[in-house]
Amino acid sequence: MTDFQSVFGAAPEGVWAAPGRVNLIGEHTDYNDGFVLPVALPHSAVAAVRRRDDGLLRLYSAQGDGLVTELKAAELDPAAVTGWARYPAGVVWALREAGHPVGGLDVHIDSDVPTGAGLSSSAALECVLAAACNELYGLGLTPAELALTAQRAENDFVGVPCGVMDQMASMCCAEGGALFLDTRDLAQRQVPLDLAGAGLRLLVVDTRVKHDLGDGAYAGLRAGCERAAALLDLLALRDLPPAALDGALVQLPAELRPLVRHVVTENARVEQAVALLDAGDLAGLGPVLTAGHASLRDDYRVSCPETDLAVATAVAAGALGARMTGGGFGGSVLALVAAARLEQVAAAVLDAFAEAGHTTPRVFPAVPSAGARRLS
Ligand code: GLA
């Protein structure tokens, strides 16, 4: 008997998976209409789902407290749902708000995406349910439309004013590639990322410093960027070309300048990274990653001592480049490492954390994996 059967007493109609992600480069650019380059992780949220005809939404998480959360699909109230259930409930709410005929469901979720690690565990929960609802209720939505619905759930049900990168990554990434995404019009291209062929690995260091984008700092940064764009009479900071950066900075209040500098230089780094990957120069990506980290640390100021230590240690131990990934304020670091140096870099980071008295990080190599899909 499967776990779904033991919880809900019958077999599911189908099983779907949606992954977490690491972002190679392009951080805090998505809510500025800019570019991002995420890669899906092998870690996924897996949802077994069955429709119900009584309008009840019954949610169970293998990582939860063993209880079934029971809600009415037609009466979902953001203020009344807490914890992990907000993500799947928010998707049903967002689909219904958009006029889609989504009714009751039994949902069993089992996720191995680390939570609070900047690896988009929440987008994985949202996207897996969006993909399941799309098929079970015959909605006919595209992956990008499902990603936008999942983002709406996070923005308006969960209350985190995130951009669209994480949901697009979870829905649209392909195995063996990075997703080059223009977050303004959602134009996308899969850029091949044959790490193994180039003798490279992508090492993820989850510092275990829990990041929480709901705590106001993320919203404050987003508001700062929007204020800067308005002061410069731009639709979004994406519209400021690097050549016009210096002239724009002097027109802005001092506290907004570093934010604008980060966003403009980071967009340029995404384009540079894509050019390197297109040219087959995967190792050339290293310095771009490290420059991205310096910008997040010194200009955007979203790194923390643990992520800074992981980056500095990885580079000193022979990584080609490293940076924090995700929203920041903790979370994870990625390092581009020659396969032959993987153990050495991982060991150096573990040693440095032990010496500094930090919690032991979780270290694992990331293989570019597939986006949301039906498993059975
Ligand atoms: C979080 C958000 C994303 C993006 C990143 C920073 O992951 O959910 O939309 O803004 O932070 O790049």
PDB file of N, CA, C and O in Angstrom, residues 212-280:
ATOM      1  N   ASP A 212      14.364  33.744   5.206  1.00  0.00           N
ATOM      2  CA  ASP A 212      12.915  33.922   5.223  1.00  0.00           C
ATOM      3  C   ASP A 212      12.599  35.192   4.454  1.00  0.00           C
ATOM      4  O   ASP A 212      12.867  36.293   4.910  1.00  0.00           O
ATOM      5  N   LEU A 213      12.061  34.997   3.250  1.00  0.00           N
ATOM      6  CA  LEU A 213      11.798  36.163   2.400  1.00  0.00           C
ATOM      7  C   LEU A 213      10.563  36.923   2.865  1.00  0.00           C
ATOM      8  O   LEU A 213      10.291  38.011   2.403  1.00  0.00           O
ATOM      9  N   GLY A 214       9.811  36.339   3.784  1.00  0.00           N
ATOM     10  CA  GLY A 214       8.586  36.994   4.230  1.00  0.00           C
ATOM     11  C   GLY A 214       8.840  38.037   5.316  1.00  0.00           C
ATOM     12  O   GLY A 214       7.924  38.702   5.767  1.00  0.00           O
ATOM     13  N   ASP A 215      10.101  38.195   5.704  1.00  0.00           N
ATOM     14  CA  ASP A 215      10.334  39.032   6.883  1.00  0.00           C
ATOM     15  C   ASP A 215      10.482  40.521   6.588  1.00  0.00           C
ATOM     16  O   ASP A 215      10.826  41.304   7.454  1.00  0.00           O
ATOM     17  N   GLY A 216      10.246  40.935   5.356  1.00  0.00           N
ATOM     18  CA  GLY A 216      10.238  42.368   5.075  1.00  0.00           C
ATOM     19  C   GLY A 216      11.470  42.887   4.354  1.00  0.00           C
ATOM     20  O   GLY A 216      11.389  43.863   3.617  1.00  0.00           O
ATOM     21  N   ALA A 217      12.631  42.244   4.551  1.00  0.00           N
ATOM     22  CA  ALA A 217      13.850  42.750   3.921  1.00  0.00           C
ATOM     23  C   ALA A 217      13.757  42.636   2.393  1.00  0.00           C
ATOM     24  O   ALA A 217      14.127  43.563   1.654  1.00  0.00           O
ATOM     25  N   TYR A 218      13.241  41.512   1.919  1.00  0.00           N
ATOM     26  CA  TYR A 218      13.103  41.304   0.473  1.00  0.00           C
ATOM     27  C   TYR A 218      12.152  42.350  -0.113  1.00  0.00           C
ATOM     28  O   TYR A 218      12.442  42.976  -1.129  1.00  0.00           O
ATOM     29  N   ALA A 219      11.028  42.542   0.575  1.00  0.00           N
ATOM     30  CA  ALA A 219      10.046  43.535   0.093  1.00  0.00           C
ATOM     31  C   ALA A 219      10.671  44.924   0.073  1.00  0.00           C
ATOM     32  O   ALA A 219      10.421  45.713  -0.847  1.00  0.00           O
ATOM     33  N   GLY A 220      11.515  45.216   1.055  1.00  0.00           N
ATOM     34  CA  GLY A 220      12.157  46.525   1.117  1.00  0.00           C
ATOM     35  C   GLY A 220      13.103  46.744  -0.054  1.00  0.00           C
ATOM     36  O   GLY A 220      13.163  47.840  -0.639  1.00  0.00           O
ATOM     37  N   LEU A 221      13.855  45.705  -0.409  1.00  0.00           N
ATOM     38  CA  LEU A 221      14.778  45.811  -1.547  1.00  0.00           C
ATOM     39  C   LEU A 221      13.993  46.010  -2.840  1.00  0.00           C
ATOM     40  O   LEU A 221      14.353  46.845  -3.679  1.00  0.00           O
ATOM     41  N   ARG A 222      12.930  45.245  -2.977  1.00  0.00           N
ATOM     42  CA  ARG A 222      12.108  45.372  -4.184  1.00  0.00           C
ATOM     43  C   ARG A 222      11.531  46.794  -4.287  1.00  0.00           C
ATOM     44  O   ARG A 222      11.562  47.411  -5.347  1.00  0.00           O
ATOM     45  N   ALA A 223      11.060  47.300  -3.160  1.00  0.00           N
ATOM     46  CA  ALA A 223      10.500  48.653  -3.160  1.00  0.00           C
ATOM     47  C   ALA A 223      11.569  49.684  -3.523  1.00  0.00           C
ATOM     48  O   ALA A 223      11.303  50.645  -4.251  1.00  0.00           O
ATOM     49  N   GLY A 224      12.802  49.465  -3.030  1.00  0.00           N
ATOM     50  CA  GLY A 224      13.903  50.386  -3.348  1.00  0.00           C
ATOM     51  C   GLY A 224      14.189  50.411  -4.838  1.00  0.00           C
ATOM     52  O   GLY A 224      14.408  51.477  -5.433  1.00  0.00           O
ATOM     53  N   CYS A 225      14.182  49.239  -5.453  1.00  0.00           N
ATOM     54  CA  CYS A 225      14.431  49.159  -6.902  1.00  0.00           C
ATOM     55  C   CYS A 225      13.308  49.855  -7.672  1.00  0.00           C
ATOM     56  O   CYS A 225      13.565  50.582  -8.642  1.00  0.00           O
ATOM     57  N   GLU A 226      12.096  49.659  -7.221  1.00  0.00           N
ATOM     58  CA  GLU A 226      10.964  50.272  -7.933  1.00  0.00           C
ATOM     59  C   GLU A 226      10.992  51.793  -7.776  1.00  0.00           C
ATOM     60  O   GLU A 226      10.699  52.530  -8.719  1.00  0.00           O
ATOM     61  N   ARG A 227      11.416  52.254  -6.597  1.00  0.00           N
ATOM     62  CA  ARG A 227      11.520  53.703  -6.388  1.00  0.00           C
ATOM     63  C   ARG A 227      12.600  54.286  -7.295  1.00  0.00           C
ATOM     64  O   ARG A 227      12.427  55.327  -7.918  1.00  0.00           O
ATOM     65  N   ALA A 228      13.737  53.571  -7.394  1.00  0.00           N
ATOM     66  CA  ALA A 228      14.830  54.052  -8.248  1.00  0.00           C
ATOM     67  C   ALA A 228      14.375  54.118  -9.703  1.00  0.00           C
ATOM     68  O   ALA A 228      14.647  55.101 -10.406  1.00  0.00           O
ATOM     69  N   ALA A 229      13.668  53.085 -10.161  1.00  0.00           N
ATOM     70  CA  ALA A 229      13.202  53.088 -11.556  1.00  0.00           C
ATOM     71  C   ALA A 229      12.259  54.264 -11.786  1.00  0.00           C
ATOM     72  O   ALA A 229      12.362  54.967 -12.815  1.00  0.00           O
ATOM     73  N   ALA A 230      11.382  54.531 -10.823  1.00  0.00           N
ATOM     74  CA  ALA A 230      10.434  55.646 -10.976  1.00  0.00           C
ATOM     75  C   ALA A 230      11.193  56.971 -11.017  1.00  0.00           C
ATOM     76  O   ALA A 230      10.904  57.842 -11.855  1.00  0.00           O
ATOM     77  N   LEU A 231      12.196  57.129 -10.142  1.00  0.00           N
ATOM     78  CA  LEU A 231      12.965  58.383 -10.125  1.00  0.00           C
ATOM     79  C   LEU A 231      13.711  58.591 -11.439  1.00  0.00           C
ATOM     80  O   LEU A 231      13.927  59.718 -11.879  1.00  0.00           O
ATOM     81  N   LEU A 232      14.108  57.493 -12.070  1.00  0.00           N
ATOM     82  CA  LEU A 232      14.843  57.582 -13.343  1.00  0.00           C
ATOM     83  C   LEU A 232      13.890  57.583 -14.542  1.00  0.00           C
ATOM     84  O   LEU A 232      14.336  57.571 -15.693  1.00  0.00           O
ATOM     85  N   ASP A 233      12.597  57.550 -14.236  1.00  0.00           N
ATOM     86  CA  ASP A 233      11.582  57.569 -15.286  1.00  0.00           C
ATOM     87  C   ASP A 233      11.693  56.343 -16.207  1.00  0.00           C
ATOM     88  O   ASP A 233      11.563  56.461 -17.431  1.00  0.00           O
ATOM     89  N   LEU A 234      11.978  55.205 -15.584  1.00  0.00           N
ATOM     90  CA  LEU A 234      12.086  53.951 -16.340  1.00  0.00           C
ATOM     91  C   LEU A 234      10.944  53.034 -15.922  1.00  0.00           C
ATOM     92  O   LEU A 234      10.473  53.095 -14.781  1.00  0.00           O
ATOM     93  N   LEU A 235      10.551  52.164 -16.840  1.00  0.00           N
ATOM     94  CA  LEU A 235       9.532  51.167 -16.502  1.00  0.00           C
ATOM     95  C   LEU A 235      10.084  50.238 -15.416  1.00  0.00           C
ATOM     96  O   LEU A 235       9.409  49.881 -14.463  1.00  0.00           O
ATOM     97  N   ALA A 236      11.333  49.832 -15.586  1.00  0.00           N
ATOM     98  CA  ALA A 236      12.001  48.949 -14.616  1.00  0.00           C
ATOM     99  C   ALA A 236      13.504  49.154 -14.770  1.00  0.00           C
ATOM    100  O   ALA A 236      13.968  49.668 -15.797  1.00  0.00           O
ATOM    101  N   LEU A 237      14.279  48.726 -13.752  1.00  0.00           N
ATOM    102  CA  LEU A 237      15.740  48.932 -13.823  1.00  0.00           C
ATOM    103  C   LEU A 237      16.366  48.180 -14.989  1.00  0.00           C
ATOM    104  O   LEU A 237      17.454  48.507 -15.436  1.00  0.00           O
ATOM    105  N   ARG A 238      15.680  47.191 -15.486  1.00  0.00           N
ATOM    106  CA  ARG A 238      16.161  46.467 -16.663  1.00  0.00           C
ATOM    107  C   ARG A 238      16.402  47.426 -17.848  1.00  0.00           C
ATOM    108  O   ARG A 238      17.217  47.163 -18.734  1.00  0.00           O
ATOM    109  N   ASP A 239      15.690  48.535 -17.847  1.00  0.00           N
ATOM    110  CA  ASP A 239      15.779  49.456 -18.976  1.00  0.00           C
ATOM    111  C   ASP A 239      16.958  50.417 -18.878  1.00  0.00           C
ATOM    112  O   ASP A 239      17.112  51.283 -19.734  1.00  0.00           O
ATOM    113  N   LEU A 240      17.777  50.256 -17.835  1.00  0.00           N
ATOM    114  CA  LEU A 240      18.961  51.108 -17.701  1.00  0.00           C
ATOM    115  C   LEU A 240      20.167  50.362 -18.272  1.00  0.00           C
ATOM    116  O   LEU A 240      20.635  49.386 -17.696  1.00  0.00           O
ATOM    117  N   PRO A 241      20.706  50.807 -19.431  1.00  0.00           N
ATOM    118  CA  PRO A 241      21.857  50.088 -20.002  1.00  0.00           C
ATOM    119  C   PRO A 241      23.129  50.377 -19.204  1.00  0.00           C
ATOM    120  O   PRO A 241      23.249  51.455 -18.609  1.00  0.00           O
ATOM    121  N   PRO A 242      24.077  49.434 -19.180  1.00  0.00           N
ATOM    122  CA  PRO A 242      25.307  49.634 -18.406  1.00  0.00           C
ATOM    123  C   PRO A 242      26.005  50.956 -18.752  1.00  0.00           C
ATOM    124  O   PRO A 242      26.539  51.616 -17.860  1.00  0.00           O
ATOM    125  N   ALA A 243      25.966  51.363 -20.014  1.00  0.00           N
ATOM    126  CA  ALA A 243      26.661  52.586 -20.406  1.00  0.00           C
ATOM    127  C   ALA A 243      26.040  53.822 -19.761  1.00  0.00           C
ATOM    128  O   ALA A 243      26.711  54.853 -19.612  1.00  0.00           O
ATOM    129  N   ALA A 244      24.786  53.735 -19.357  1.00  0.00           N
ATOM    130  CA  ALA A 244      24.108  54.897 -18.765  1.00  0.00           C
ATOM    131  C   ALA A 244      24.114  54.836 -17.237  1.00  0.00           C
ATOM    132  O   ALA A 244      23.524  55.692 -16.576  1.00  0.00           O
ATOM    133  N   LEU A 245      24.785  53.810 -16.677  1.00  0.00           N
ATOM    134  CA  LEU A 245      24.714  53.589 -15.226  1.00  0.00           C
ATOM    135  C   LEU A 245      25.278  54.773 -14.436  1.00  0.00           C
ATOM    136  O   LEU A 245      24.611  55.311 -13.554  1.00  0.00           O
ATOM    137  N   ASP A 246      26.494  55.188 -14.764  1.00  0.00           N
ATOM    138  CA  ASP A 246      27.129  56.244 -13.960  1.00  0.00           C
ATOM    139  C   ASP A 246      26.310  57.525 -13.976  1.00  0.00           C
ATOM    140  O   ASP A 246      26.120  58.179 -12.947  1.00  0.00           O
ATOM    141  N   GLY A 247      25.791  57.872 -15.141  1.00  0.00           N
ATOM    142  CA  GLY A 247      24.977  59.084 -15.257  1.00  0.00           C
ATOM    143  C   GLY A 247      23.699  58.980 -14.450  1.00  0.00           C
ATOM    144  O   GLY A 247      23.212  59.975 -13.901  1.00  0.00           O
ATOM    145  N   ALA A 248      23.165  57.767 -14.346  1.00  0.00           N
ATOM    146  CA  ALA A 248      21.918  57.577 -13.594  1.00  0.00           C
ATOM    147  C   ALA A 248      22.182  57.629 -12.093  1.00  0.00           C
ATOM    148  O   ALA A 248      21.393  58.192 -11.334  1.00  0.00           O
ATOM    149  N   LEU A 249      23.303  57.054 -11.678  1.00  0.00           N
ATOM    150  CA  LEU A 249      23.567  56.950 -10.238  1.00  0.00           C
ATOM    151  C   LEU A 249      23.591  58.322  -9.569  1.00  0.00           C
ATOM    152  O   LEU A 249      23.065  58.499  -8.468  1.00  0.00           O
ATOM    153  N   VAL A 250      24.184  59.313 -10.250  1.00  0.00           N
ATOM    154  CA  VAL A 250      24.307  60.633  -9.617  1.00  0.00           C
ATOM    155  C   VAL A 250      22.949  61.315  -9.450  1.00  0.00           C
ATOM    156  O   VAL A 250      22.815  62.255  -8.671  1.00  0.00           O
ATOM    157  N   GLN A 251      21.943  60.812 -10.133  1.00  0.00           N
ATOM    158  CA  GLN A 251      20.602  61.404  -9.990  1.00  0.00           C
ATOM    159  C   GLN A 251      19.820  60.797  -8.830  1.00  0.00           C
ATOM    160  O   GLN A 251      18.700  61.206  -8.549  1.00  0.00           O
ATOM    161  N   LEU A 252      20.402  59.792  -8.191  1.00  0.00           N
ATOM    162  CA  LEU A 252      19.640  59.035  -7.195  1.00  0.00           C
ATOM    163  C   LEU A 252      20.109  59.336  -5.775  1.00  0.00           C
ATOM    164  O   LEU A 252      21.286  59.659  -5.557  1.00  0.00           O
ATOM    165  N   PRO A 253      19.209  59.184  -4.789  1.00  0.00           N
ATOM    166  CA  PRO A 253      19.669  59.281  -3.406  1.00  0.00           C
ATOM    167  C   PRO A 253      20.697  58.195  -3.108  1.00  0.00           C
ATOM    168  O   PRO A 253      20.635  57.093  -3.673  1.00  0.00           O
ATOM    169  N   ALA A 254      21.643  58.510  -2.226  1.00  0.00           N
ATOM    170  CA  ALA A 254      22.785  57.623  -1.987  1.00  0.00           C
ATOM    171  C   ALA A 254      22.362  56.198  -1.659  1.00  0.00           C
ATOM    172  O   ALA A 254      23.001  55.236  -2.089  1.00  0.00           O
ATOM    173  N   GLU A 255      21.258  56.035  -0.901  1.00  0.00           N
ATOM    174  CA  GLU A 255      20.921  54.685  -0.454  1.00  0.00           C
ATOM    175  C   GLU A 255      20.416  53.793  -1.585  1.00  0.00           C
ATOM    176  O   GLU A 255      20.421  52.571  -1.470  1.00  0.00           O
ATOM    177  N   LEU A 256      19.982  54.401  -2.694  1.00  0.00           N
ATOM    178  CA  LEU A 256      19.489  53.577  -3.798  1.00  0.00           C
ATOM    179  C   LEU A 256      20.583  53.212  -4.794  1.00  0.00           C
ATOM    180  O   LEU A 256      20.419  52.288  -5.593  1.00  0.00           O
ATOM    181  N   ARG A 257      21.695  53.942  -4.771  1.00  0.00           N
ATOM    182  CA  ARG A 257      22.729  53.721  -5.807  1.00  0.00           C
ATOM    183  C   ARG A 257      23.266  52.300  -5.842  1.00  0.00           C
ATOM    184  O   ARG A 257      23.357  51.711  -6.913  1.00  0.00           O
ATOM    185  N   PRO A 258      23.641  51.734  -4.676  1.00  0.00           N
ATOM    186  CA  PRO A 258      24.187  50.360  -4.756  1.00  0.00           C
ATOM    187  C   PRO A 258      23.178  49.340  -5.273  1.00  0.00           C
ATOM    188  O   PRO A 258      23.570  48.379  -5.948  1.00  0.00           O
ATOM    189  N   LEU A 259      21.898  49.548  -4.974  1.00  0.00           N
ATOM    190  CA  LEU A 259      20.883  48.605  -5.473  1.00  0.00           C
ATOM    191  C   LEU A 259      20.862  48.635  -7.003  1.00  0.00           C
ATOM    192  O   LEU A 259      20.846  47.589  -7.669  1.00  0.00           O
ATOM    193  N   VAL A 260      20.869  49.846  -7.535  1.00  0.00           N
ATOM    194  CA  VAL A 260      20.791  50.004  -8.991  1.00  0.00           C
ATOM    195  C   VAL A 260      22.062  49.440  -9.642  1.00  0.00           C
ATOM    196  O   VAL A 260      22.002  48.739 -10.662  1.00  0.00           O
ATOM    197  N   ARG A 261      23.205  49.719  -9.013  1.00  0.00           N
ATOM    198  CA  ARG A 261      24.470  49.213  -9.570  1.00  0.00           C
ATOM    199  C   ARG A 261      24.440  47.679  -9.629  1.00  0.00           C
ATOM    200  O   ARG A 261      24.836  47.066 -10.619  1.00  0.00           O
ATOM    201  N   HIS A 262      23.944  47.057  -8.562  1.00  0.00           N
ATOM    202  CA  HIS A 262      23.879  45.592  -8.586  1.00  0.00           C
ATOM    203  C   HIS A 262      22.993  45.100  -9.726  1.00  0.00           C
ATOM    204  O   HIS A 262      23.382  44.215 -10.487  1.00  0.00           O
ATOM    205  N   VAL A 263      21.798  45.646  -9.830  1.00  0.00           N
ATOM    206  CA  VAL A 263      20.843  45.107 -10.807  1.00  0.00           C
ATOM    207  C   VAL A 263      21.383  45.262 -12.232  1.00  0.00           C
ATOM    208  O   VAL A 263      21.307  44.325 -13.039  1.00  0.00           O
ATOM    209  N   VAL A 264      21.949  46.428 -12.530  1.00  0.00           N
ATOM    210  CA  VAL A 264      22.433  46.667 -13.892  1.00  0.00           C
ATOM    211  C   VAL A 264      23.639  45.767 -14.205  1.00  0.00           C
ATOM    212  O   VAL A 264      23.703  45.134 -15.266  1.00  0.00           O
ATOM    213  N   THR A 265      24.575  45.669 -13.264  1.00  0.00           N
ATOM    214  CA  THR A 265      25.747  44.827 -13.532  1.00  0.00           C
ATOM    215  C   THR A 265      25.366  43.344 -13.536  1.00  0.00           C
ATOM    216  O   THR A 265      25.926  42.554 -14.290  1.00  0.00           O
ATOM    217  N   GLU A 266      24.375  42.977 -12.728  1.00  0.00           N
ATOM    218  CA  GLU A 266      23.967  41.566 -12.661  1.00  0.00           C
ATOM    219  C   GLU A 266      23.286  41.145 -13.970  1.00  0.00           C
ATOM    220  O   GLU A 266      23.538  40.042 -14.469  1.00  0.00           O
ATOM    221  N   ASN A 267      22.454  42.000 -14.512  1.00  0.00           N
ATOM    222  CA  ASN A 267      21.855  41.666 -15.812  1.00  0.00           C
ATOM    223  C   ASN A 267      22.946  41.442 -16.861  1.00  0.00           C
ATOM    224  O   ASN A 267      22.862  40.525 -17.678  1.00  0.00           O
ATOM    225  N   ALA A 268      23.965  42.305 -16.822  1.00  0.00           N
ATOM    226  CA  ALA A 268      25.071  42.158 -17.777  1.00  0.00           C
ATOM    227  C   ALA A 268      25.800  40.838 -17.534  1.00  0.00           C
ATOM    228  O   ALA A 268      26.241  40.170 -18.480  1.00  0.00           O
ATOM    229  N   ARG A 269      25.920  40.437 -16.257  1.00  0.00           N
ATOM    230  CA  ARG A 269      26.605  39.169 -15.967  1.00  0.00           C
ATOM    231  C   ARG A 269      25.811  37.980 -16.505  1.00  0.00           C
ATOM    232  O   ARG A 269      26.404  36.993 -16.936  1.00  0.00           O
ATOM    233  N   VAL A 270      24.492  38.064 -16.483  1.00  0.00           N
ATOM    234  CA  VAL A 270      23.711  36.952 -17.045  1.00  0.00           C
ATOM    235  C   VAL A 270      24.005  36.843 -18.545  1.00  0.00           C
ATOM    236  O   VAL A 270      24.266  35.737 -19.056  1.00  0.00           O
ATOM    237  N   GLU A 271      24.013  37.969 -19.233  1.00  0.00           N
ATOM    238  CA  GLU A 271      24.261  37.921 -20.684  1.00  0.00           C
ATOM    239  C   GLU A 271      25.670  37.403 -20.965  1.00  0.00           C
ATOM    240  O   GLU A 271      25.879  36.635 -21.902  1.00  0.00           O
ATOM    241  N   GLN A 272      26.604  37.821 -20.120  1.00  0.00           N
ATOM    242  CA  GLN A 272      27.993  37.350 -20.263  1.00  0.00           C
ATOM    243  C   GLN A 272      28.054  35.837 -20.031  1.00  0.00           C
ATOM    244  O   GLN A 272      28.723  35.102 -20.781  1.00  0.00           O
ATOM    245  N   ALA A 273      27.360  35.362 -19.021  1.00  0.00           N
ATOM    246  CA  ALA A 273      27.373  33.929 -18.706  1.00  0.00           C
ATOM    247  C   ALA A 273      26.776  33.120 -19.861  1.00  0.00           C
ATOM    248  O   ALA A 273      27.329  32.075 -20.247  1.00  0.00           O
ATOM    249  N   VAL A 274      25.687  33.603 -20.419  1.00  0.00           N
ATOM    250  CA  VAL A 274      25.057  32.881 -21.525  1.00  0.00           C
ATOM    251  C   VAL A 274      26.000  32.839 -22.723  1.00  0.00           C
ATOM    252  O   VAL A 274      26.142  31.793 -23.381  1.00  0.00           O
ATOM    253  N   ALA A 275      26.691  33.958 -22.990  1.00  0.00           N
ATOM    254  CA  ALA A 275      27.641  33.983 -24.106  1.00  0.00           C
ATOM    255  C   ALA A 275      28.754  32.960 -23.881  1.00  0.00           C
ATOM    256  O   ALA A 275      29.170  32.241 -24.807  1.00  0.00           O
ATOM    257  N   LEU A 276      29.232  32.854 -22.647  1.00  0.00           N
ATOM    258  CA  LEU A 276      30.292  31.888 -22.337  1.00  0.00           C
ATOM    259  C   LEU A 276      29.789  30.457 -22.540  1.00  0.00           C
ATOM    260  O   LEU A 276      30.487  29.616 -23.135  1.00  0.00           O
ATOM    261  N   LEU A 277      28.584  30.183 -22.046  1.00  0.00           N
ATOM    262  CA  LEU A 277      28.045  28.825 -22.193  1.00  0.00           C
ATOM    263  C   LEU A 277      27.817  28.499 -23.668  1.00  0.00           C
ATOM    264  O   LEU A 277      28.111  27.392 -24.119  1.00  0.00           O
ATOM    265  N   ASP A 278      27.293  29.472 -24.417  1.00  0.00           N
ATOM    266  CA  ASP A 278      27.076  29.246 -25.854  1.00  0.00           C
ATOM    267  C   ASP A 278      28.396  28.952 -26.568  1.00  0.00           C
ATOM    268  O   ASP A 278      28.432  28.196 -27.531  1.00  0.00           O
ATOM    269  N   ALA A 279      29.463  29.575 -26.076  1.00  0.00           N
ATOM    270  CA  ALA A 279      30.785  29.371 -26.696  1.00  0.00           C
ATOM    271  C   ALA A 279      31.464  28.113 -26.154  1.00  0.00           C
ATOM    272  O   ALA A 279      32.598  27.805 -26.530  1.00  0.00           O
ATOM    273  N   GLY A 280      30.793  27.395 -25.248  1.00  0.00           N
ATOM    274  CA  GLY A 280      31.375  26.162 -24.696  1.00  0.00           C
ATOM    275  C   GLY A 280      32.438  26.418 -23.652  1.00  0.00           C
ATOM    276  O   GLY A 280      33.155  25.504 -23.248  1.00  0.00           O
TER     277      GLY A 280
END
